[in-house]
Amino acid sequence: MINGSWATTKKRARHRVDDDRLSELPEHVLRRILSFVDSKTTVQTSLLSRRWRSVWKGVPALNLNRRSFNNFPSFSQFVSRILSNRYDSAGVEEITFQLQWDTWTEMFIDAELIYGTLFDYAASHGNLLRLRAVYCDPERV
């Protein structure tokens, strides 16, 4: 009797390890959780499984961080793609945009993306846009 009980407990424990409880959550809950994660990571969750493939397209908050990319052109392309591939019906409550510049030239080049793409998107969707911009003077660093 003891051996049978132990085997059942072991089987249940193994089954619990294999469970993906996160994927069992309703999609609106997954989207809310992902709204607290960097948008690059959020999009990468689409590779987890078929269930996750399009969850990111309806996340209610975008967290765009330049530091997640090796160069500005790849960041700019990512921002354009994420905005154009979102569900039209999915509302965005907030867009957080973080940039850090090492030179004034970089800042002015990046301004086109900030004022063009993101402000237009936020305005057309009635969203709050939080902008966190940091400039580091190379001579003082």
N, CA, C and O atoms as a GROMACS GRO file, in nm:
protein
  564
    1MET      N    1   0.082  -0.119   0.000
    1MET     CA    2   0.000   0.000   0.000
    1MET      C    3   0.087   0.126   0.000
    1MET      O    4   0.056   0.223  -0.070
    2ILE      N    5   0.193   0.126   0.076
    2ILE     CA    6   0.281   0.242   0.082
    2ILE      C    7   0.348   0.265  -0.053
    2ILE      O    8   0.355   0.378  -0.100
    3ASN      N    9   0.397   0.158  -0.116
    3ASN     CA   10   0.462   0.173  -0.246
    3ASN      C   11   0.367   0.229  -0.351
    3ASN      O   12   0.407   0.313  -0.432
    4GLY      N   13   0.243   0.184  -0.352
    4GLY     CA   14   0.144   0.234  -0.448
    4GLY      C   15   0.118   0.382  -0.426
    4GLY      O   16   0.106   0.458  -0.523
    5SER      N   17   0.108   0.423  -0.303
    5SER     CA   18   0.084   0.564  -0.270
    5SER      C   19   0.202   0.650  -0.311
    5SER      O   20   0.185   0.760  -0.364
    6TRP      N   21   0.323   0.600  -0.286
    6TRP     CA   22   0.444   0.674  -0.322
    6TRP      C   23   0.455   0.690  -0.473
    6TRP      O   24   0.492   0.797  -0.521
    7ALA      N   25   0.423   0.585  -0.548
    7ALA     CA   26   0.428   0.590  -0.695
    7ALA      C   27   0.329   0.692  -0.748
    7ALA      O   28   0.360   0.765  -0.842
    8THR      N   29   0.210   0.697  -0.691
    8THR     CA   30   0.109   0.794  -0.734
    8THR      C   31   0.156   0.936  -0.705
    8THR      O   32   0.139   1.026  -0.788
    9THR      N   33   0.213   0.957  -0.588
    9THR     CA   34   0.264   1.090  -0.552
    9THR      C   35   0.377   1.131  -0.645
    9THR      O   36   0.383   1.247  -0.688
   10LYS      N   37   0.466   1.038  -0.676
   10LYS     CA   38   0.578   1.067  -0.766
   10LYS      C   39   0.525   1.103  -0.906
   10LYS      O   40   0.576   1.195  -0.970
   11LYS      N   41   0.424   1.031  -0.952
   11LYS     CA   42   0.366   1.057  -1.084
   11LYS      C   43   0.301   1.196  -1.086
   11LYS      O   44   0.316   1.270  -1.183
   12ARG      N   45   0.229   1.230  -0.979
   12ARG     CA   46   0.168   1.363  -0.970
   12ARG      C   47   0.274   1.473  -0.969
   12ARG      O   48   0.257   1.576  -1.035
   13ALA      N   49   0.381   1.452  -0.896
   13ALA     CA   50   0.488   1.552  -0.890
   13ALA      C   51   0.552   1.571  -1.026
   13ALA      O   52   0.579   1.684  -1.066
   14ARG      N   53   0.575   1.462  -1.098
   14ARG     CA   54   0.633   1.471  -1.232
   14ARG      C   55   0.536   1.544  -1.325
   14ARG      O   56   0.579   1.624  -1.409
   15HIS      N   57   0.409   1.518  -1.312
   15HIS     CA   58   0.309   1.583  -1.396
   15HIS      C   59   0.307   1.734  -1.369
   15HIS      O   60   0.294   1.814  -1.462
   16ARG      N   61   0.320   1.772  -1.243
   16ARG     CA   62   0.319   1.914  -1.209
   16ARG      C   63   0.437   1.988  -1.270
   16ARG      O   64   0.423   2.103  -1.310
   17VAL      N   65   0.552   1.924  -1.277
   17VAL     CA   66   0.671   1.986  -1.336
   17VAL      C   67   0.649   2.010  -1.484
   17VAL      O   68   0.695   2.110  -1.538
   18ASP      N   69   0.580   1.918  -1.550
   18ASP     CA   70   0.557   1.930  -1.694
   18ASP      C   71   0.448   2.032  -1.728
   18ASP      O   72   0.440   2.077  -1.842
   19ASP      N   73   0.364   2.068  -1.632
   19ASP     CA   74   0.256   2.163  -1.657
   19ASP      C   75   0.310   2.301  -1.690
   19ASP      O   76   0.407   2.347  -1.630
   20ASP      N   77   0.247   2.365  -1.784
   20ASP     CA   78   0.278   2.504  -1.817
   20ASP      C   79   0.160   2.587  -1.770
   20ASP      O   80   0.070   2.620  -1.848
   21ARG      N   81   0.161   2.620  -1.644
   21ARG     CA   82   0.046   2.690  -1.586
   21ARG      C   83   0.031   2.832  -1.640
   21ARG      O   84  -0.080   2.885  -1.646
   22LEU      N   85   0.140   2.893  -1.678
   22LEU     CA   86   0.133   3.028  -1.732
   22LEU      C   87   0.053   3.031  -1.862
   22LEU      O   88  -0.029   3.121  -1.882
   23SER      N   89   0.075   2.934  -1.948
   23SER     CA   90   0.003   2.929  -2.075
   23SER      C   91  -0.145   2.898  -2.056
   23SER      O   92  -0.225   2.921  -2.146
   24GLU      N   93  -0.182   2.845  -1.940
   24GLU     CA   94  -0.322   2.815  -1.913
   24GLU      C   95  -0.401   2.940  -1.875
   24GLU      O   96  -0.524   2.936  -1.873
   25LEU      N   97  -0.334   3.049  -1.846
   25LEU     CA   98  -0.403   3.172  -1.809
   25LEU      C   99  -0.478   3.229  -1.928
   25LEU      O  100  -0.438   3.208  -2.043
   26PRO      N  101  -0.587   3.302  -1.904
   26PRO     CA  102  -0.659   3.366  -2.015
   26PRO      C  103  -0.569   3.467  -2.086
   26PRO      O  104  -0.477   3.523  -2.025
   27GLU      N  105  -0.595   3.489  -2.213
   27GLU     CA  106  -0.509   3.576  -2.293
   27GLU      C  107  -0.500   3.718  -2.238
   27GLU      O  108  -0.393   3.778  -2.240
   28HIS      N  109  -0.611   3.772  -2.188
   28HIS     CA  110  -0.606   3.909  -2.135
   28HIS      C  111  -0.515   3.919  -2.012
   28HIS      O  112  -0.456   4.024  -1.988
   29VAL      N  113  -0.503   3.812  -1.935
   29VAL     CA  114  -0.414   3.811  -1.819
   29VAL      C  115  -0.268   3.803  -1.866
   29VAL      O  116  -0.181   3.872  -1.812
   30LEU      N  117  -0.242   3.719  -1.966
   30LEU     CA  118  -0.106   3.711  -2.022
   30LEU      C  119  -0.063   3.847  -2.076
   30LEU      O  120   0.051   3.889  -2.056
   31ARG      N  121  -0.154   3.914  -2.144
   31ARG     CA  122  -0.121   4.046  -2.200
   31ARG      C  123  -0.089   4.147  -2.091
   31ARG      O  124   0.004   4.227  -2.105
   32ARG      N  125  -0.164   4.143  -1.983
   32ARG     CA  126  -0.139   4.235  -1.872
   32ARG      C  127  -0.001   4.206  -1.811
   32ARG      O  128   0.073   4.299  -1.780
   33ILE      N  129   0.033   4.081  -1.795
   33ILE     CA  130   0.165   4.044  -1.741
   33ILE      C  131   0.274   4.094  -1.834
   33ILE      O  132   0.373   4.152  -1.789
   34LEU      N  133   0.258   4.072  -1.964
   34LEU     CA  134   0.360   4.113  -2.061
   34LEU      C  135   0.372   4.265  -2.073
   34LEU      O  136   0.473   4.315  -2.121
   35SER      N  137   0.271   4.338  -2.028
   35SER     CA  138   0.278   4.484  -2.037
   35SER      C  139   0.383   4.542  -1.942
   35SER      O  140   0.418   4.659  -1.954
   36PHE      N  141   0.433   4.462  -1.850
   36PHE     CA  142   0.536   4.507  -1.756
   36PHE      C  143   0.677   4.469  -1.801
   36PHE      O  144   0.775   4.499  -1.733
   37VAL      N  145   0.686   4.402  -1.916
   37VAL     CA  146   0.813   4.350  -1.967
   37VAL      C  147   0.858   4.436  -2.085
   37VAL      O  148   0.776   4.492  -2.156
   38ASP      N  149   0.989   4.446  -2.106
   38ASP     CA  150   1.044   4.515  -2.222
   38ASP      C  151   0.979   4.459  -2.349
   38ASP      O  152   0.962   4.338  -2.362
   39SER      N  153   0.943   4.546  -2.443
   39SER     CA  154   0.870   4.504  -2.563
   39SER      C  155   0.949   4.405  -2.649
   39SER      O  156   0.889   4.320  -2.714
   40LYS      N  157   1.079   4.415  -2.651
   40LYS     CA  158   1.158   4.318  -2.728
   40LYS      C  159   1.138   4.177  -2.673
   40LYS      O  160   1.119   4.082  -2.748
   41THR      N  161   1.142   4.164  -2.542
   41THR     CA  162   1.119   4.035  -2.477
   41THR      C  163   0.975   3.990  -2.499
   41THR      O  164   0.949   3.871  -2.522
   42THR      N  165   0.882   4.083  -2.492
   42THR     CA  166   0.741   4.051  -2.514
   42THR      C  167   0.721   3.989  -2.652
   42THR      O  168   0.652   3.888  -2.665
   43VAL      N  169   0.779   4.049  -2.754
   43VAL     CA  170   0.766   3.995  -2.890
   43VAL      C  171   0.833   3.858  -2.900
   43VAL      O  172   0.783   3.770  -2.970
   44GLN      N  173   0.943   3.839  -2.831
   44GLN     CA  174   1.014   3.711  -2.835
   44GLN      C  175   0.931   3.596  -2.777
   44GLN      O  176   0.956   3.480  -2.810
   45THR      N  177   0.833   3.626  -2.693
   45THR     CA  178   0.747   3.520  -2.639
   45THR      C  179   0.666   3.452  -2.749
   45THR      O  180   0.613   3.343  -2.729
   46SER      N  181   0.655   3.515  -2.864
   46SER     CA  182   0.580   3.455  -2.976
   46SER      C  183   0.646   3.327  -3.024
   46SER      O  184   0.584   3.248  -3.095
   47LEU      N  185   0.771   3.305  -2.988
   47LEU     CA  186   0.843   3.184  -3.028
   47LEU      C  187   0.818   3.066  -2.934
   47LEU      O  188   0.859   2.954  -2.964
   48LEU      N  189   0.754   3.090  -2.821
   48LEU     CA  190   0.735   2.984  -2.722
   48LEU      C  191   0.647   2.870  -2.772
   48LEU      O  192   0.681   2.753  -2.756
   49SER      N  193   0.536   2.905  -2.832
   49SER     CA  194   0.442   2.803  -2.882
   49SER      C  195   0.338   2.872  -2.970
   49SER      O  196   0.334   2.995  -2.980
   50ARG      N  197   0.256   2.791  -3.034
   50ARG     CA  198   0.149   2.845  -3.118
   50ARG      C  199   0.055   2.934  -3.034
   50ARG      O  200   0.007   3.036  -3.082
   51ARG      N  201   0.030   2.894  -2.912
   51ARG     CA  202  -0.059   2.970  -2.822
   51ARG      C  203  -0.007   3.111  -2.799
   51ARG      O  204  -0.086   3.205  -2.786
   52TRP      N  205   0.126   3.127  -2.793
   52TRP     CA  206   0.187   3.256  -2.763
   52TRP      C  207   0.214   3.340  -2.887
   52TRP      O  208   0.255   3.456  -2.876
   53ARG      N  209   0.193   3.285  -3.004
   53ARG     CA  210   0.236   3.349  -3.128
   53ARG      C  211   0.188   3.493  -3.143
   53ARG      O  212   0.263   3.579  -3.190
   54SER      N  213   0.065   3.521  -3.104
   54SER     CA  214   0.013   3.656  -3.127
   54SER      C  215  -0.030   3.728  -2.999
   54SER      O  216  -0.094   3.833  -3.006
   55VAL      N  217   0.003   3.673  -2.884
   55VAL     CA  218  -0.036   3.737  -2.757
   55VAL      C  219   0.020   3.879  -2.749
   55VAL      O  220  -0.050   3.970  -2.704
   56TRP      N  221   0.144   3.900  -2.792
   56TRP     CA  222   0.210   4.030  -2.782
   56TRP      C  223   0.138   4.139  -2.860
   56TRP      O  224   0.151   4.257  -2.827
   57LYS      N  225   0.062   4.103  -2.962
   57LYS     CA  226  -0.003   4.202  -3.049
   57LYS      C  227  -0.113   4.280  -2.979
   57LYS      O  228  -0.160   4.382  -3.030
   58GLY      N  229  -0.155   4.234  -2.862
   58GLY     CA  230  -0.260   4.304  -2.790
   58GLY      C  231  -0.219   4.352  -2.652
   58GLY      O  232  -0.305   4.385  -2.571
   59VAL      N  233  -0.089   4.355  -2.624
   59VAL     CA  234  -0.040   4.399  -2.493
   59VAL      C  235  -0.078   4.546  -2.473
   59VAL      O  236  -0.055   4.628  -2.562
   60PRO      N  237  -0.134   4.582  -2.356
   60PRO     CA  238  -0.184   4.718  -2.336
   60PRO      C  239  -0.078   4.825  -2.309
   60PRO      O  240  -0.111   4.943  -2.304
   61ALA      N  241   0.047   4.786  -2.293
   61ALA     CA  242   0.153   4.885  -2.271
   61ALA      C  243   0.277   4.844  -2.349
   61ALA      O  244   0.312   4.726  -2.354
   62LEU      N  245   0.341   4.941  -2.410
   62LEU     CA  246   0.465   4.916  -2.484
   62LEU      C  247   0.580   4.977  -2.406
   62LEU      O  248   0.575   5.093  -2.365
   63ASN      N  249   0.685   4.899  -2.386
   63ASN     CA  250   0.805   4.945  -2.316
   63ASN      C  251   0.921   4.935  -2.414
   63ASN      O  252   0.984   4.830  -2.427
   64LEU      N  253   0.949   5.044  -2.480
   64LEU     CA  254   1.050   5.048  -2.586
   64LEU      C  255   1.179   5.106  -2.529
   64LEU      O  256   1.183   5.221  -2.485
   65ASN      N  257   1.284   5.026  -2.530
   65ASN     CA  258   1.410   5.066  -2.470
   65ASN      C  259   1.523   5.050  -2.571
   65ASN      O  260   1.551   4.939  -2.617
   66ARG      N  261   1.587   5.160  -2.606
   66ARG     CA  262   1.695   5.161  -2.704
   66ARG      C  263   1.810   5.070  -2.663
   66ARG      O  264   1.878   5.013  -2.749
   67ARG      N  265   1.834   5.055  -2.535
   67ARG     CA  266   1.947   4.974  -2.486
   67ARG      C  267   1.932   4.826  -2.519
   67ARG      O  268   2.029   4.751  -2.508
   68SER      N  269   1.814   4.783  -2.559
   68SER     CA  270   1.792   4.642  -2.594
   68SER      C  271   1.846   4.608  -2.732
   68SER      O  272   1.839   4.493  -2.775
   69PHE      N  273   1.899   4.708  -2.803
   69PHE     CA  274   1.943   4.689  -2.942
   69PHE      C  275   2.087   4.736  -2.959
   69PHE      O  276   2.133   4.826  -2.889
   70ASN      N  277   2.157   4.673  -3.053
   70ASN     CA  278   2.297   4.707  -3.078
   70ASN      C  279   2.315   4.842  -3.144
   70ASN      O  280   2.414   4.910  -3.119
   71ASN      N  281   2.219   4.882  -3.227
   71ASN     CA  282   2.232   5.010  -3.297
   71ASN      C  283   2.095   5.073  -3.316
   71ASN      O  284   1.992   5.007  -3.305
   72PHE      N  285   2.096   5.202  -3.344
   72PHE     CA  286   1.970   5.273  -3.357
   72PHE      C  287   1.886   5.227  -3.477
   72PHE      O  288   1.765   5.215  -3.462
   73PRO      N  289   1.945   5.200  -3.594
   73PRO     CA  290   1.862   5.153  -3.706
   73PRO      C  291   1.782   5.026  -3.673
   73PRO      O  292   1.667   5.014  -3.713
   74SER      N  293   1.842   4.932  -3.602
   74SER     CA  294   1.767   4.810  -3.567
   74SER      C  295   1.656   4.842  -3.466
   74SER      O  296   1.549   4.782  -3.472
   75PHE      N  297   1.682   4.934  -3.375
   75PHE     CA  298   1.578   4.978  -3.281
   75PHE      C  299   1.465   5.047  -3.354
   75PHE      O  300   1.348   5.018  -3.329
   76SER      N  301   1.499   5.137  -3.444
   76SER     CA  302   1.398   5.210  -3.521
   76SER      C  303   1.311   5.115  -3.602
   76SER      O  304   1.189   5.130  -3.608
   77GLN      N  305   1.374   5.017  -3.665
   77GLN     CA  306   1.301   4.917  -3.744
   77GLN      C  307   1.208   4.835  -3.653
   77GLN      O  308   1.095   4.805  -3.691
   78PHE      N  309   1.256   4.799  -3.536
   78PHE     CA  310   1.173   4.724  -3.441
   78PHE      C  311   1.050   4.805  -3.401
   78PHE      O  312   0.939   4.752  -3.400
   79VAL      N  313   1.069   4.932  -3.368
   79VAL     CA  314   0.957   5.016  -3.328
   79VAL      C  315   0.854   5.025  -3.440
   79VAL      O  316   0.734   5.010  -3.416
   80SER      N  317   0.899   5.048  -3.562
   80SER     CA  318   0.807   5.056  -3.675
   80SER      C  319   0.730   4.925  -3.693
   80SER      O  320   0.609   4.926  -3.717
   81ARG      N  321   0.800   4.814  -3.682
   81ARG     CA  322   0.735   4.683  -3.701
   81ARG      C  323   0.636   4.651  -3.589
   81ARG      O  324   0.527   4.600  -3.615
   82ILE      N  325   0.673   4.680  -3.467
   82ILE     CA  326   0.584   4.647  -3.356
   82ILE      C  327   0.455   4.730  -3.365
   82ILE      O  328   0.347   4.680  -3.336
   83LEU      N  329   0.468   4.856  -3.404
   83LEU     CA  330   0.349   4.940  -3.416
   83LEU      C  331   0.261   4.897  -3.533
   83LEU      O  332   0.138   4.900  -3.522
   84SER      N  333   0.321   4.858  -3.643
   84SER     CA  334   0.242   4.820  -3.760
   84SER      C  335   0.182   4.679  -3.749
   84SER      O  336   0.085   4.649  -3.819
   85ASN      N  337   0.236   4.594  -3.663
   85ASN     CA  338   0.185   4.457  -3.650
   85ASN      C  339   0.092   4.435  -3.532
   85ASN      O  340   0.044   4.324  -3.510
   86ARG      N  341   0.066   4.539  -3.456
   86ARG     CA  342  -0.028   4.526  -3.344
   86ARG      C  343  -0.170   4.512  -3.398
   86ARG      O  344  -0.200   4.554  -3.509
   87TYR      N  345  -0.256   4.452  -3.318
   87TYR     CA  346  -0.397   4.444  -3.353
   87TYR      C  347  -0.455   4.585  -3.354
   87TYR      O  348  -0.434   4.662  -3.261
   88ASP      N  349  -0.530   4.618  -3.460
   88ASP     CA  350  -0.593   4.750  -3.466
   88ASP      C  351  -0.691   4.770  -3.352
   88ASP      O  352  -0.706   4.882  -3.301
   89SER      N  353  -0.758   4.664  -3.311
   89SER     CA  354  -0.858   4.674  -3.205
   89SER      C  355  -0.797   4.678  -3.065
   89SER      O  356  -0.866   4.709  -2.968
   90ALA      N  357  -0.669   4.646  -3.054
   90ALA     CA  358  -0.603   4.642  -2.923
   90ALA      C  359  -0.566   4.783  -2.880
   90ALA      O  360  -0.490   4.853  -2.947
   91GLY      N  361  -0.620   4.824  -2.768
   91GLY     CA  362  -0.587   4.956  -2.716
   91GLY      C  363  -0.451   4.954  -2.648
   91GLY      O  364  -0.408   4.852  -2.593
   92VAL      N  365  -0.384   5.067  -2.653
   92VAL     CA  366  -0.257   5.082  -2.582
   92VAL      C  367  -0.280   5.188  -2.476
   92VAL      O  368  -0.315   5.302  -2.506
   93GLU      N  369  -0.260   5.150  -2.352
   93GLU     CA  370  -0.282   5.243  -2.242
   93GLU      C  371  -0.162   5.335  -2.221
   93GLU      O  372  -0.176   5.449  -2.177
   94GLU      N  373  -0.044   5.284  -2.253
   94GLU     CA  374   0.077   5.361  -2.225
   94GLU      C  375   0.191   5.314  -2.314
   94GLU      O  376   0.206   5.195  -2.342
   95ILE      N  377   0.271   5.409  -2.358
   95ILE     CA  378   0.393   5.379  -2.432
   95ILE      C  379   0.509   5.444  -2.357
   95ILE      O  380   0.512   5.565  -2.340
   96THR      N  381   0.601   5.362  -2.312
   96THR     CA  382   0.721   5.413  -2.246
   96THR      C  383   0.836   5.398  -2.344
   96THR      O  384   0.860   5.290  -2.398
   97PHE      N  385   0.907   5.506  -2.364
   97PHE     CA  386   1.011   5.511  -2.466
   97PHE      C  387   1.139   5.560  -2.401
   97PHE      O  388   1.142   5.672  -2.349
   98GLN      N  389   1.243   5.479  -2.402
   98GLN     CA  390   1.368   5.517  -2.337
   98GLN      C  391   1.482   5.521  -2.438
   98GLN      O  392   1.507   5.426  -2.511
   99LEU      N  393   1.549   5.634  -2.438
   99LEU     CA  394   1.666   5.653  -2.524
   99LEU      C  395   1.782   5.703  -2.440
   99LEU      O  396   1.763   5.769  -2.338
  100GLN      N  397   1.900   5.671  -2.484
  100GLN     CA  398   2.019   5.729  -2.422
  100GLN      C  399   2.114   5.764  -2.535
  100GLN      O  400   2.148   5.680  -2.619
  101TRP      N  401   2.157   5.890  -2.537
  101TRP     CA  402   2.244   5.936  -2.644
  101TRP      C  403   2.384   5.962  -2.590
  101TRP      O  404   2.403   6.004  -2.476
  102ASP      N  405   2.481   5.935  -2.676
  102ASP     CA  406   2.620   5.967  -2.642
  102ASP      C  407   2.665   6.096  -2.709
  102ASP      O  408   2.762   6.158  -2.666
  103THR      N  409   2.594   6.137  -2.814
  103THR     CA  410   2.628   6.262  -2.883
  103THR      C  411   2.501   6.339  -2.916
  103THR      O  412   2.392   6.281  -2.924
  104TRP      N  413   2.515   6.468  -2.935
  104TRP     CA  414   2.401   6.552  -2.974
  104TRP      C  415   2.351   6.512  -3.112
  104TRP      O  416   2.231   6.518  -3.139
  105THR      N  417   2.442   6.471  -3.200
  105THR     CA  418   2.402   6.429  -3.335
  105THR      C  419   2.306   6.311  -3.327
  105THR      O  420   2.203   6.310  -3.395
  106GLU      N  421   2.338   6.212  -3.245
  106GLU     CA  422   2.248   6.097  -3.228
  106GLU      C  423   2.112   6.142  -3.180
  106GLU      O  424   2.009   6.091  -3.224
  107MET      N  425   2.110   6.239  -3.088
  107MET     CA  426   1.984   6.287  -3.034
  107MET      C  427   1.896   6.347  -3.144
  107MET      O  428   1.776   6.319  -3.149
  108PHE      N  429   1.953   6.428  -3.231
  108PHE     CA  430   1.874   6.491  -3.337
  108PHE      C  431   1.827   6.390  -3.441
  108PHE      O  432   1.716   6.403  -3.494
  109ILE      N  433   1.908   6.290  -3.471
  109ILE     CA  434   1.867   6.186  -3.566
  109ILE      C  435   1.751   6.106  -3.507
  109ILE      O  436   1.655   6.074  -3.577
  110ASP      N  437   1.761   6.074  -3.379
  110ASP     CA  438   1.657   5.995  -3.313
  110ASP      C  439   1.527   6.073  -3.297
  110ASP      O  440   1.420   6.013  -3.286
  111ALA      N  441   1.535   6.205  -3.294
  111ALA     CA  442   1.416   6.288  -3.275
  111ALA      C  443   1.310   6.262  -3.382
  111ALA      O  444   1.191   6.272  -3.354
  112GLU      N  445   1.352   6.228  -3.503
  112GLU     CA  446   1.256   6.199  -3.609
  112GLU      C  447   1.166   6.082  -3.569
  112GLU      O  448   1.045   6.086  -3.590
  113LEU      N  449   1.225   5.978  -3.513
  113LEU     CA  450   1.146   5.864  -3.468
  113LEU      C  451   1.053   5.904  -3.354
  113LEU      O  452   0.936   5.868  -3.352
  114ILE      N  453   1.107   5.979  -3.259
  114ILE     CA  454   1.028   6.018  -3.143
  114ILE      C  455   0.907   6.101  -3.185
  114ILE      O  456   0.794   6.067  -3.151
  115TYR      N  457   0.932   6.208  -3.258
  115TYR     CA  458   0.823   6.299  -3.292
  115TYR      C  459   0.737   6.247  -3.406
  115TYR      O  460   0.617   6.275  -3.412
  116GLY      N  461   0.797   6.171  -3.496
  116GLY     CA  462   0.720   6.118  -3.606
  116GLY      C  463   0.639   5.997  -3.567
  116GLY      O  464   0.519   6.007  -3.542
  117THR      N  465   0.703   5.886  -3.561
  117THR     CA  466   0.636   5.758  -3.543
  117THR      C  467   0.560   5.746  -3.411
  117THR      O  468   0.439   5.719  -3.412
  118LEU      N  469   0.627   5.766  -3.299
  118LEU     CA  470   0.563   5.740  -3.171
  118LEU      C  471   0.456   5.842  -3.133
  118LEU      O  472   0.349   5.804  -3.087
  119PHE      N  473   0.484   5.970  -3.153
  119PHE     CA  474   0.383   6.070  -3.119
  119PHE      C  475   0.260   6.056  -3.207
  119PHE      O  476   0.147   6.069  -3.160
  120ASP      N  477   0.281   6.029  -3.336
  120ASP     CA  478   0.168   6.008  -3.426
  120ASP      C  479   0.085   5.888  -3.382
  120ASP      O  480  -0.038   5.894  -3.379
  121TYR      N  481   0.152   5.779  -3.348
  121TYR     CA  482   0.082   5.659  -3.305
  121TYR      C  483   0.004   5.686  -3.176
  121TYR      O  484  -0.113   5.651  -3.164
  122ALA      N  485   0.071   5.748  -3.079
  122ALA     CA  486   0.006   5.776  -2.951
  122ALA      C  487  -0.114   5.869  -2.970
  122ALA      O  488  -0.219   5.847  -2.911
  123ALA      N  489  -0.098   5.972  -3.052
  123ALA     CA  490  -0.207   6.067  -3.075
  123ALA      C  491  -0.324   6.001  -3.147
  123ALA      O  492  -0.439   6.026  -3.112
  124SER      N  493  -0.296   5.918  -3.245
  124SER     CA  494  -0.404   5.855  -3.321
  124SER      C  495  -0.476   5.746  -3.241
  124SER      O  496  -0.588   5.708  -3.275
  125HIS      N  497  -0.414   5.698  -3.134
  125HIS     CA  498  -0.478   5.595  -3.052
  125HIS      C  499  -0.518   5.649  -2.914
  125HIS      O  500  -0.563   5.573  -2.829
  126GLY      N  501  -0.503   5.779  -2.893
  126GLY     CA  502  -0.543   5.841  -2.768
  126GLY      C  503  -0.467   5.787  -2.648
  126GLY      O  504  -0.526   5.758  -2.544
  127ASN      N  505  -0.336   5.774  -2.661
  127ASN     CA  506  -0.255   5.712  -2.557
  127ASN      C  507  -0.169   5.812  -2.481
  127ASN      O  508  -0.141   5.922  -2.528
  128LEU      N  509  -0.128   5.768  -2.363
  128LEU     CA  510  -0.030   5.841  -2.284
  128LEU      C  511   0.108   5.796  -2.332
  128LEU      O  512   0.134   5.677  -2.343
  129LEU      N  513   0.194   5.891  -2.360
  129LEU     CA  514   0.329   5.860  -2.405
  129LEU      C  515   0.427   5.913  -2.301
  129LEU      O  516   0.436   6.033  -2.279
  130ARG      N  517   0.500   5.823  -2.239
  130ARG     CA  518   0.603   5.863  -2.143
  130ARG      C  519   0.736   5.856  -2.214
  130ARG      O  520   0.773   5.753  -2.271
  131LEU      N  521   0.808   5.963  -2.210
  131LEU     CA  522   0.937   5.970  -2.278
  131LEU      C  523   1.045   5.989  -2.173
  131LEU      O  524   1.042   6.084  -2.095
  132ARG      N  525   1.140   5.899  -2.171
  132ARG     CA  526   1.254   5.912  -2.081
  132ARG      C  527   1.377   5.921  -2.169
  132ARG      O  528   1.418   5.822  -2.230
  133ALA      N  529   1.434   6.038  -2.175
  133ALA     CA  530   1.551   6.061  -2.260
  133ALA      C  531   1.669   6.098  -2.171
  133ALA      O  532   1.657   6.181  -2.082
  134VAL      N  533   1.782   6.036  -2.196
  134VAL     CA  534   1.903   6.061  -2.119
  134VAL      C  535   2.014   6.095  -2.215
  134VAL      O  536   2.039   6.022  -2.311
  135TYR      N  537   2.081   6.206  -2.190
  135TYR     CA  538   2.197   6.244  -2.271
  135TYR      C  539   2.320   6.237  -2.183
  135TYR      O  540   2.323   6.294  -2.074
  136CYS      N  541   2.421   6.166  -2.230
  136CYS     CA  542   2.548   6.157  -2.158
  136CYS      C  543   2.655   6.230  -2.237
  136CYS      O  544   2.687   6.192  -2.350
  137ASP      N  545   2.710   6.334  -2.180
  137ASP     CA  546   2.817   6.409  -2.244
  137ASP      C  547   2.945   6.326  -2.235
  137ASP      O  548   2.996   6.303  -2.126
  138PRO      N  549   2.998   6.281  -2.351
  138PRO     CA  550   3.117   6.195  -2.349
  138PRO      C  551   3.237   6.259  -2.281
  138PRO      O  552   3.322   6.188  -2.227
  139GLU      N  553   3.246   6.392  -2.281
  139GLU     CA  554   3.360   6.460  -2.219
  139GLU      C  555   3.352   6.454  -2.067
  139GLU      O  556   3.454   6.469  -1.999
  140ARG      N  557   3.234   6.432  -2.014
  140ARG     CA  558   3.218   6.428  -1.869
  140ARG      C  559   3.211   6.286  -1.815
  140ARG      O  560   3.213   6.265  -1.694
  141VAL      N  561   3.203   6.190  -1.903
  141VAL     CA  562   3.190   6.050  -1.860
  141VAL      C  563   3.326   5.992  -1.834
  141VAL      O  564   3.337   5.875  -1.796
   0.00000   0.00000   0.00000
